[in-house]
CSV table of C-alpha atoms in Angstrom, one decimal:
chain,number,residue,atom,x,y,z
A,1499,MET,CA,107.7,112.2,94.4
A,1500,ARG,CA,109.1,113.4,98.0
A,1501,THR,CA,106.3,111.8,100.2
A,1502,PHE,CA,103.6,110.2,100.9
A,1503,LEU,CA,101.5,112.7,103.0
A,1504,LEU,CA,98.6,112.1,105.3
A,1505,VAL,CA,96.1,113.8,105.0
A,1506,SER,CA,94.2,116.2,107.1
A,1507,VAL,CA,92.0,118.0,104.7
A,1508,LEU,CA,88.6,117.6,105.9
A,1509,ILE,CA,86.2,117.1,103.3
A,1510,PHE,CA,82.1,117.4,104.0
A,1511,VAL,CA,80.0,114.7,105.2
A,1512,ALA,CA,76.8,114.0,103.1
A,1513,LYS,CA,74.0,112.8,104.5
A,1514,THR,CA,74.2,109.3,103.7
A,1515,GLY,CA,77.8,108.6,105.1
A,1516,ALA,CA,79.1,108.0,101.8
A,1517,PHE,CA,81.7,110.7,102.8
A,1518,SER,CA,83.4,111.1,106.0
A,1519,GLN,CA,86.6,113.0,107.7
A,1520,PRO,CA,89.9,112.2,105.9
A,1521,CYS,CA,92.2,109.8,106.4
A,1522,CYS,CA,95.4,109.8,104.5
A,1523,GLY,CA,96.5,110.8,101.6
A,1524,ALA,CA,99.6,111.1,99.1
A,1525,ALA,CA,101.5,113.9,97.9
A,1526,ALA,CA,104.3,114.8,95.6
A,1527,GLY,CA,106.9,116.9,95.9
A,1528,GLY,CA,105.2,120.1,95.5
A,1529,MET,CA,102.1,118.5,94.3
A,1530,GLY,CA,101.6,118.4,97.9
A,1531,THR,CA,98.5,115.7,99.9
A,1532,ALA,CA,96.5,114.8,96.4
A,1533,GLY,CA,95.3,112.1,98.4
A,1534,ALA,CA,95.1,114.2,101.8
A,1535,ARG,CA,92.5,115.7,100.2
A,1536,MET,CA,90.8,112.7,99.1
A,1537,GLY,CA,91.2,111.0,101.5
A,1538,LEU,CA,88.1,108.7,103.1
A,1539,GLY,CA,87.3,108.9,107.4
A,1540,THR,CA,85.9,105.5,109.1
A,1541,ALA,CA,83.9,103.0,107.8
A,1542,ALA,CA,80.2,101.5,109.0
A,1543,PRO,CA,80.4,97.8,110.2
A,1544,GLY,CA,81.0,95.9,108.0
A,1545,ASP,CA,80.4,98.4,104.9
A,1546,PHE,CA,83.6,98.6,102.2
A,1547,GLN,CA,84.2,101.5,100.7
A,1548,ILE,CA,86.3,102.7,97.1
A,1549,GLN,CA,87.1,105.6,95.9
A,1550,PHE,CA,88.7,106.9,92.8
A,1551,ALA,CA,89.6,110.7,92.6
A,1552,TYR,CA,92.0,112.5,90.1
A,1553,ASP,CA,94.1,115.3,91.4
A,1554,PHE,CA,95.5,118.1,88.7
A,1555,ASN,CA,97.7,121.0,89.8
A,1556,TYR,CA,99.8,123.3,88.2
A,1557,MET,CA,102.8,125.2,88.8
A,1558,ASP,CA,104.5,127.7,88.0
A,1559,ARG,CA,104.4,130.3,90.7
A,1560,LEU,CA,108.3,130.7,92.1
A,1561,TYR,CA,108.7,131.8,95.7
A,1562,ASP,CA,111.6,132.3,97.6
A,1563,GLY,CA,111.0,132.6,101.0
A,1564,ALA,CA,107.0,134.7,100.8
A,1565,ALA,CA,107.8,136.9,98.1
A,1566,ARG,CA,106.9,135.8,94.7
A,1567,LEU,CA,109.7,136.0,91.8
A,1568,ALA,CA,109.5,136.4,88.0
A,1569,ASN,CA,109.4,133.0,86.0
A,1570,SER,CA,109.2,132.8,82.8
A,1571,ASP,CA,111.3,129.1,82.1
A,1572,LEU,CA,110.0,126.5,84.8
A,1573,ILE,CA,106.6,125.0,84.7
A,1574,ARG,CA,105.5,121.9,86.4
A,1575,VAL,CA,101.7,119.9,85.8
A,1576,ILE,CA,100.8,117.3,88.0
A,1577,HIS,CA,98.0,114.4,87.4
A,1578,THR,CA,97.7,112.0,90.6
A,1579,GLY,CA,95.1,109.7,90.1
A,1580,ILE,CA,94.6,108.0,93.8
A,1581,LEU,CA,92.5,105.0,94.8
A,1582,GLU,CA,91.8,104.1,98.0
A,1583,VAL,CA,89.8,101.3,99.9
A,1584,ASN,CA,88.3,101.8,103.4
A,1585,TYR,CA,86.9,98.7,105.5
A,1586,GLY,CA,84.7,99.0,109.0
A,1587,ILE,CA,85.8,96.0,111.0
A,1588,ASN,CA,83.6,97.1,114.1
A,1589,ARG,CA,81.7,100.5,115.0
A,1590,ARG,CA,84.9,101.8,116.2
A,1591,LEU,CA,87.7,100.3,114.4
A,1592,SER,CA,88.7,100.2,110.4
A,1593,VAL,CA,91.5,99.8,108.0
A,1594,ALA,CA,92.2,102.0,104.7
A,1595,ALA,CA,94.8,101.4,101.9
A,1596,MET,CA,95.8,104.1,99.4
A,1597,ALA,CA,98.0,104.2,96.4
A,1598,THR,CA,98.6,106.7,93.7
A,1599,TYR,CA,99.4,107.2,90.3
A,1600,MET,CA,101.1,110.4,88.9
A,1601,GLY,CA,102.4,111.6,86.0
A,1602,GLN,CA,104.1,115.1,85.4
A,1603,GLU,CA,104.4,117.5,82.4
A,1604,ILE,CA,107.9,119.2,83.4
A,1605,GLY,CA,108.9,122.6,81.4
A,1606,SER,CA,112.4,124.3,81.1
A,1607,ARG,CA,114.0,126.5,79.3
A,1608,LYS,CA,118.1,124.6,77.5
A,1609,ILE,CA,120.9,127.0,77.2
A,1610,ASP,CA,119.8,127.2,73.8
A,1611,GLY,CA,117.2,129.2,74.5
A,1612,GLY,CA,115.4,126.5,73.1
A,1613,ARG,CA,111.9,125.0,75.6
A,1614,GLN,CA,112.5,121.4,77.3
A,1615,VAL,CA,109.9,118.7,78.5
A,1616,ASP,CA,110.1,116.3,80.3
A,1617,TYR,CA,107.4,113.5,81.3
A,1618,ILE,CA,107.6,110.8,84.2
A,1619,TRP,CA,104.8,108.5,85.1
A,1620,GLY,CA,104.6,106.4,87.7
A,1621,PHE,CA,103.2,104.8,90.9
A,1622,GLY,CA,103.9,106.4,94.1
A,1623,ASP,CA,104.3,104.8,97.8
A,1624,MET,CA,101.6,102.9,99.4
A,1625,VAL,CA,99.5,104.1,102.7
A,1626,LEU,CA,98.4,101.6,105.2
A,1627,MET,CA,96.1,103.1,108.3
A,1628,ALA,CA,94.0,101.5,111.0
A,1629,LYS,CA,91.6,104.3,112.3
A,1630,TYR,CA,89.6,103.9,115.2
A,1631,ARG,CA,87.1,106.1,116.5
A,1632,LEU,CA,87.8,107.9,120.2
A,1633,MET,CA,84.0,109.8,120.6
A,1634,ASN,CA,80.7,108.6,118.5
A,1635,PRO,CA,78.5,111.8,117.3
A,1636,LEU,CA,74.9,109.4,117.7
A,1637,ALA,CA,76.0,109.8,122.0
A,1638,TRP,CA,78.3,112.8,121.8
A,1639,SER,CA,75.8,115.4,121.1
A,1640,GLY,CA,77.3,115.3,117.7
A,1641,TRP,CA,81.1,115.3,118.8
A,1642,GLU,CA,83.5,112.9,116.3
A,1643,VAL,CA,86.5,112.1,118.0
A,1644,ALA,CA,88.8,109.9,115.7
A,1645,ALA,CA,92.3,108.6,115.0
A,1646,GLY,CA,94.4,106.6,113.5
A,1647,ILE,CA,98.1,105.8,112.8
A,1648,GLY,CA,99.8,103.5,110.1
A,1649,PRO,CA,103.2,103.0,107.9
A,1650,LYS,CA,104.3,104.2,104.5
A,1651,LEU,CA,105.5,102.0,102.4
A,1652,PRO,CA,108.1,102.5,99.8
A,1653,THR,CA,106.3,101.0,96.8
A,1654,GLY,CA,107.0,103.9,94.1
A,1655,SER,CA,110.3,104.2,91.9
A,1656,TYR,CA,112.7,107.3,92.7
A,1657,SER,CA,115.5,106.8,89.7
A,1658,HIS,CA,113.5,108.7,87.0
A,1659,THR,CA,115.9,110.5,84.9
A,1660,GLY,CA,115.5,113.5,82.6
A,1661,SER,CA,116.3,113.7,78.9
A,1662,GLY,CA,119.8,114.8,79.2
A,1663,GLY,CA,120.6,111.0,81.1
A,1664,GLU,CA,120.3,113.7,85.1
A,1665,GLN,CA,118.4,111.8,88.2
A,1666,PHE,CA,115.9,114.1,89.1
A,1667,GLY,CA,115.4,115.2,92.5
A,1668,MET,CA,113.5,113.3,95.5
A,1669,ASP,CA,111.3,116.2,94.9
A,1670,ILE,CA,110.2,115.4,91.8
A,1671,GLN,CA,110.3,111.5,91.5
A,1672,PRO,CA,106.7,109.8,92.5
A,1673,GLY,CA,108.4,107.2,95.5
A,1674,THR,CA,110.6,108.1,98.5
A,1675,GLY,CA,112.5,104.8,99.1
A,1676,SER,CA,111.3,105.6,102.6
A,1677,PHE,CA,109.1,104.2,105.1
A,1678,ASP,CA,107.3,106.7,106.8
A,1679,GLY,CA,105.1,106.9,110.2
A,1680,ILE,CA,102.0,108.5,110.1
A,1681,SER,CA,99.5,109.9,112.5
A,1682,TRP,CA,96.4,111.5,112.0
A,1683,LEU,CA,93.6,112.5,114.6
A,1684,SER,CA,90.5,114.3,113.6
A,1685,VAL,CA,87.4,116.4,115.1
A,1686,SER,CA,84.0,117.5,114.1
A,1687,LYS,CA,80.6,118.0,114.8
A,1688,ASN,CA,77.5,118.2,112.9
A,1689,HIS,CA,74.9,120.3,113.8
A,1690,LEU,CA,77.1,123.3,114.3
A,1691,PHE,CA,74.9,126.3,115.7
A,1692,ILE,CA,71.9,125.8,113.5
A,1693,SER,CA,71.0,122.4,111.7
A,1694,ASN,CA,73.1,120.8,108.7
A,1695,LEU,CA,75.9,123.2,109.1
A,1696,ASN,CA,78.8,120.9,110.1
A,1697,LEU,CA,82.3,121.3,111.9
A,1698,ARG,CA,85.6,119.5,110.5
A,1699,SER,CA,88.8,119.9,111.5
A,1700,GLY,CA,92.1,117.6,112.4
A,1701,ILE,CA,95.2,117.5,112.1
A,1702,THR,CA,98.3,114.9,110.5
A,1703,TYR,CA,101.9,114.3,111.1
A,1704,ARG,CA,104.4,112.0,109.1
A,1705,TYR,CA,107.1,111.2,111.0
A,1706,ALA,CA,109.7,110.9,108.0
A,1707,GLY,CA,112.5,107.8,107.4
A,1708,LYS,CA,115.3,107.4,105.2
A,1709,ASN,CA,116.1,106.7,101.4
A,1710,ASN,CA,119.8,105.1,102.3
A,1711,SER,CA,120.0,104.0,98.4
A,1712,TYR,CA,119.8,107.5,97.3
A,1713,GLN,CA,121.9,107.6,93.8
A,1714,GLY,CA,123.4,104.6,94.9
A,1715,VAL,CA,125.0,105.3,98.0
A,1716,ARG,CA,123.9,108.4,99.0
A,1717,VAL,CA,121.5,109.3,102.4
A,1718,TYR,CA,118.7,111.1,101.9
A,1719,ASP,CA,116.6,111.6,105.4
A,1720,PHE,CA,113.4,113.9,104.6
A,1721,GLY,CA,112.0,116.2,107.0
A,1722,ASN,CA,109.1,115.4,109.3
A,1723,GLU,CA,105.3,117.6,108.0
A,1724,ILE,CA,102.8,118.1,109.1
A,1725,GLN,CA,99.4,119.6,108.3
A,1726,ALA,CA,96.2,120.7,109.8
A,1727,SER,CA,93.0,122.0,108.5
A,1728,THR,CA,89.8,123.2,109.8
A,1729,GLY,CA,86.0,124.8,108.2
A,1730,LEU,CA,82.3,124.5,107.8
A,1731,SER,CA,80.4,122.6,105.2
A,1732,TYR,CA,76.5,122.9,104.9
A,1733,SER,CA,73.6,120.0,103.8
A,1734,PHE,CA,70.8,120.8,102.2
A,1735,TYR,CA,68.3,118.9,99.6
A,1736,ALA,CA,68.1,119.8,95.9
A,1737,GLY,CA,67.0,116.6,94.5
A,1738,VAL,CA,70.0,115.0,95.6
A,1739,ASN,CA,71.9,115.9,98.8
A,1740,TRP,CA,74.1,118.6,98.5
A,1741,ASP,CA,77.0,119.6,100.8
A,1742,VAL,CA,79.3,123.0,100.0
A,1743,PHE,CA,82.2,123.5,102.5
A,1744,GLY,CA,85.4,125.5,102.9
A,1745,PHE,CA,88.4,125.3,104.7
A,1746,THR,CA,91.2,126.6,105.6
A,1747,ARG,CA,94.1,124.6,105.3
A,1748,TYR,CA,98.0,124.5,106.8
A,1749,ARG,CA,100.9,122.9,105.4
A,1750,TYR,CA,104.6,122.8,106.9
A,1751,GLN,CA,107.4,121.0,105.6
A,1752,GLY,CA,110.8,120.2,107.1
A,1753,THR,CA,113.9,120.6,105.4
A,1754,ASP,CA,115.1,117.7,103.5
A,1755,MET,CA,119.2,116.2,104.4
A,1756,LEU,CA,121.6,114.8,101.8
A,1757,ASP,CA,123.9,113.2,103.4
A,1758,GLY,CA,123.7,114.8,106.3
A,1759,ASN,CA,123.4,118.4,104.2
A,1760,PRO,CA,120.5,120.4,104.4
A,1761,VAL,CA,119.1,120.6,101.1
A,1762,GLU,CA,118.3,124.0,100.6
A,1763,THR,CA,115.4,124.6,98.3
A,1764,ILE,CA,113.2,122.2,100.1
A,1765,GLY,CA,111.1,123.1,103.0
A,1766,GLY,CA,108.9,125.9,104.1
A,1767,GLU,CA,105.2,126.6,104.9
A,1768,TRP,CA,101.8,127.1,103.1
A,1769,LEU,CA,98.6,128.3,104.0
A,1770,PHE,CA,95.7,127.7,101.4
A,1771,ALA,CA,91.4,128.2,101.1
A,1772,SER,CA,89.8,125.1,99.7
A,1773,PRO,CA,85.9,125.5,98.6
A,1774,GLY,CA,84.3,122.6,97.1
A,1775,ILE,CA,80.4,121.0,96.8
A,1776,GLY,CA,79.7,117.6,96.6
A,1777,ALA,CA,76.4,115.6,95.9
A,1778,ALA,CA,75.5,111.8,97.6
A,1779,VAL,CA,73.5,110.6,94.6
A,1780,THR,CA,72.2,106.9,95.5
A,1781,GLN,CA,72.8,106.0,99.3
A,1782,ASN,CA,75.9,104.6,98.1
A,1783,LEU,CA,77.2,106.6,95.4
A,1784,SER,CA,78.7,110.1,96.7
A,1785,PHE,CA,80.8,112.6,94.3
A,1786,LEU,CA,82.7,115.5,95.1
A,1787,LEU,CA,84.8,118.2,93.3
A,1788,LEU,CA,86.6,121.0,95.1
A,1789,ALA,CA,89.8,123.8,94.9
A,1790,ASP,CA,93.3,125.0,96.1
A,1791,ILE,CA,93.4,129.0,96.1
A,1792,PRO,CA,96.9,129.7,97.8
A,1793,LEU,CA,97.0,132.3,100.5
A,1794,HIS,CA,100.6,132.5,101.4
A,1795,HIS,CA,104.1,130.7,100.8
A,1796,ASN,CA,107.6,131.1,103.0
A,1797,LEU,CA,109.2,129.0,101.5
A,1798,LYS,CA,113.4,127.5,102.2
A,1799,GLY,CA,115.2,128.9,99.4
A,1800,PRO,CA,113.2,129.2,95.8
A,1801,GLN,CA,110.7,126.3,95.2
A,1802,LEU,CA,107.8,126.2,92.6
A,1803,THR,CA,104.7,126.4,94.1
A,1804,SER,CA,100.6,125.7,93.1
A,1805,SER,CA,98.9,128.3,91.0
A,1806,PHE,CA,96.0,127.1,90.6
A,1807,ARG,CA,94.5,123.4,91.8
A,1808,ILE,CA,91.7,121.1,91.6
A,1809,SER,CA,90.5,117.4,92.3
A,1810,GLY,CA,87.7,115.5,92.0
A,1811,GLY,CA,86.7,111.8,93.5
A,1812,ILE,CA,83.9,109.4,93.1
A,1813,VAL,CA,82.7,107.0,96.5
A,1814,TYR,CA,81.3,104.0,95.7
A,1815,ASN,CA,79.6,102.6,99.1
A,1816,ILE,CA,79.3,98.6,98.9
A,1817,PRO,CA,77.1,98.1,102.2
A,1818,ALA,CA,77.5,95.1,105.2
A,1819,ARG,CA,75.0,92.5,104.1
A,1820,GLN,CA,72.1,92.2,106.5
A,1821,GLN,CA,71.2,89.1,108.1
A,1822,VAL,CA,67.2,88.0,108.4
A,1823,THR,CA,66.6,85.5,110.8
A,1824,LEU,CA,63.2,83.7,109.6
A,1825,ALA,CA,60.7,83.1,113.4
A,1826,HIS,CA,59.9,79.2,113.2
A,1827,ARG,CA,56.4,79.0,113.9
């Protein structure tokens, strides 16, 4: 897993408030922002949010620059489980933690023409983040601005090997072995032009660190990364509260360096359309389903990228305990 990315893939806001602008997320190499796409936003004071999500990413498109290459041998399938917890300290400040568990199926052609499939399973890195609401939509005509900052901790393994004994590259590993700094900014507007039409946009920057013990003694320096998203969501009631949404998501990944030399097959830019739908079944229970549709790639060297991708999540909110004061007669 190359990096734990941070998110700015903006999901949507259900009328119950269970969904909000995303915070932070996890990514592995070509997996790209699984946690990001499913991240929670700021929590209400005293509320405790728990999200369980699953991301499926099927990769068999091979690109060099903007040109698609013929590919009949390489396939990569990534399954990612995401757990995020989010707690509201007060009206402005909340804290979050996100962890992932990832499984990969990596298919390739052997020299003798046979088919080789390797499997990798393991925990990824962990993200911690403090999030601060700069503008409250109730006081600013529906506008909300929130920002966040925090570390990515190197909790995942980065030494998995294939069936032949060779160590996989860092774009395959579930962990990175590096400490990263993450910053996040989200801007939203409720009831844009008409009732229940909402604007969501945001940007995340990952200042990547180094792994100083890659393959024992080598130094692996990860490229910095930026992601930006913008889109609209529309809320309506039909038995439960529904949201339909569509976003455009841009991602740029800088080139990694190994012992001071560029890694030729890592880095580039991606553009996706991300439609989806969500439902707030109760005031504290919500569901989400979304997909990624590739629109454009410009990659540095031959790289596999997503052919199709779908994610789903469940969010449960444990509200703050209400205190009732009884008057004395």
